[in-house]
Every structure is written in C-alpha cells, then in structure tokens.
XYZ file of C-alpha atoms in Angstrom:
135
model
C 130.357 129.721 104.545
C 132.223 128.347 101.569
C 135.794 129.561 101.264
C 137.655 129.140 97.984
C 141.366 129.814 98.026
C 143.580 129.845 94.954
C 146.818 128.123 95.937
C 147.914 127.271 92.407
C 151.115 129.318 92.741
C 152.125 127.187 95.755
C 151.818 123.850 93.975
C 155.360 123.894 92.485
C 156.795 123.759 96.018
C 155.161 120.340 96.413
C 156.985 119.074 93.312
C 160.679 119.862 93.846
C 162.574 118.843 90.717
C 159.223 117.856 89.185
C 158.589 115.007 91.651
C 155.755 114.935 94.209
C 156.983 115.204 97.803
C 154.512 113.943 100.441
C 156.228 115.787 103.314
C 155.973 119.095 101.439
C 152.343 118.352 100.612
C 151.657 117.788 104.317
C 153.211 121.176 105.149
C 151.134 122.815 102.402
C 147.923 121.138 103.594
C 148.664 121.956 107.243
C 149.127 125.603 106.298
C 145.722 125.775 104.616
C 143.603 123.280 106.545
C 145.224 123.062 109.978
C 144.015 120.102 111.991
C 141.593 119.131 109.215
C 144.503 117.739 107.190
C 143.522 114.285 108.445
C 140.420 114.475 106.252
C 142.675 114.105 103.228
C 144.957 111.387 104.502
C 142.502 109.179 106.393
C 140.825 107.813 103.254
C 144.149 107.202 101.548
C 145.575 105.439 104.596
C 142.463 103.280 104.878
C 142.921 102.160 101.254
C 146.636 101.548 101.748
C 145.943 99.488 104.879
C 144.004 96.942 102.805
C 147.255 95.938 101.110
C 145.606 96.158 97.703
C 147.092 99.575 96.980
C 150.452 101.256 97.369
C 151.245 104.927 97.379
C 153.952 104.505 94.747
C 151.850 102.436 92.343
C 148.344 103.863 92.825
C 148.569 107.422 94.139
C 151.882 108.848 92.989
C 151.301 108.266 89.246
C 148.020 110.189 89.428
C 149.631 113.081 91.309
C 152.470 113.190 88.789
C 150.055 113.046 85.839
C 148.085 116.000 87.183
C 151.246 118.055 87.665
C 152.503 117.243 84.180
C 149.147 117.593 82.431
C 149.249 119.989 79.459
C 145.858 121.459 80.417
C 146.859 122.285 83.990
C 146.943 126.050 83.427
C 143.651 125.941 81.499
C 142.039 124.002 84.353
C 143.361 126.599 86.793
C 141.869 129.424 84.735
C 138.532 127.571 84.597
C 138.627 127.153 88.370
C 139.249 130.892 88.784
C 136.329 131.712 86.486
C 133.992 129.404 88.405
C 134.892 130.707 91.867
C 135.298 134.398 90.990
C 133.090 136.209 93.480
C 131.622 132.898 94.663
C 131.586 133.779 98.354
C 129.948 137.135 97.678
C 127.330 135.650 95.338
C 126.474 132.888 97.775
C 126.232 135.355 100.661
C 124.035 137.616 98.526
C 121.810 134.717 97.490
C 121.599 132.858 100.799
C 122.862 135.247 103.459
C 126.016 134.796 105.477
C 124.810 131.564 107.046
C 124.498 129.257 104.065
C 122.276 126.294 104.850
C 122.517 124.017 101.828
C 119.885 121.639 103.181
C 117.409 124.500 103.502
C 117.276 125.497 99.855
C 119.071 122.878 97.756
C 117.535 123.818 94.390
C 118.465 127.488 94.764
C 121.973 126.400 95.627
C 122.149 124.232 92.499
C 120.796 127.090 90.382
C 123.496 129.395 91.764
C 126.196 126.838 90.949
C 124.819 126.320 87.445
C 124.921 130.069 86.804
C 128.693 129.966 87.471
C 129.419 127.620 84.527
C 130.205 124.785 86.879
C 129.056 122.397 84.156
C 131.784 123.721 81.827
C 134.385 123.310 84.556
C 133.287 119.740 85.268
C 133.296 118.954 81.527
C 136.890 120.183 81.270
C 137.881 118.062 84.269
C 136.177 115.034 82.683
C 137.998 115.677 79.395
C 141.316 115.789 81.251
C 140.485 112.610 83.153
C 139.465 110.807 79.963
C 142.718 111.849 78.280
C 144.641 110.597 81.314
C 142.809 107.259 81.153
C 143.671 106.903 77.461
C 147.330 107.657 78.125
C 147.892 105.738 81.339
C 144.908 103.338 81.437
C-alpha cells in the first residue's frame, strides 16, 4: 500500500545554518526509510563515479535552490492537498492490496481526481523558474 508521510517540518534539521548537510540527510532518510536509504544514494553515487559530476557542483546547488525557493511552502501545501486521505481513497477504490498492474486506468483516474495535474504543474513552474535563474 502507498504510504505518504509529511516530513516537511523535519527538513530544516537537514539545513543547519541554511546549508545542506549530507550526514543529517542520511540520518533523516534512515529514520524514514530504514535499509531502503540506498535506493536514494545508489543512483547519485553511480553518476558521481563517472567523474562527470560532483556533489558540490551538480547536486548541492539544486538542494540549496529547493530549500531557498520562495514557493516552497506553497508546494508543501499542494502536496498536502494531493495526498490528503490518499491511503484511504486508494484502499476504498482498490482494496488494501493495491495492484497497480491489475487496473492501471482506474489508478490513473483516482490520481487525476486528486488534482495531481495541478501539483505537477506547480512543480514544473518551480523547475522552470529555477532553470531561468540558475540555468
């Protein structure tokens, strides 16, 4: 079953003095995802291993831009609106054992009824503004 957790209030602990701290992020991720934390770091480490990317040049600026983005609170509120009652609605629609492969169109219809399109549009707007500012 899908589990959505609002951890927005914990994010400031990852940015002591307004600067992203990877060790604190690892503690945060470990707390919420346990052993699955490697899912998040494996892709990044694979990219870094190519030598074409660095954490400081390619990842850190994006993390900082998200934290400092003027629409951060608005994006959080949009997230809350999209996921409000999500688990209950999905369980009601599909039962407690959601099988996305079994009924993909019904799943998409359920997501569309939650204004997911509006949420994605807001995320795209924020990304586009970031691209204009930081290219």
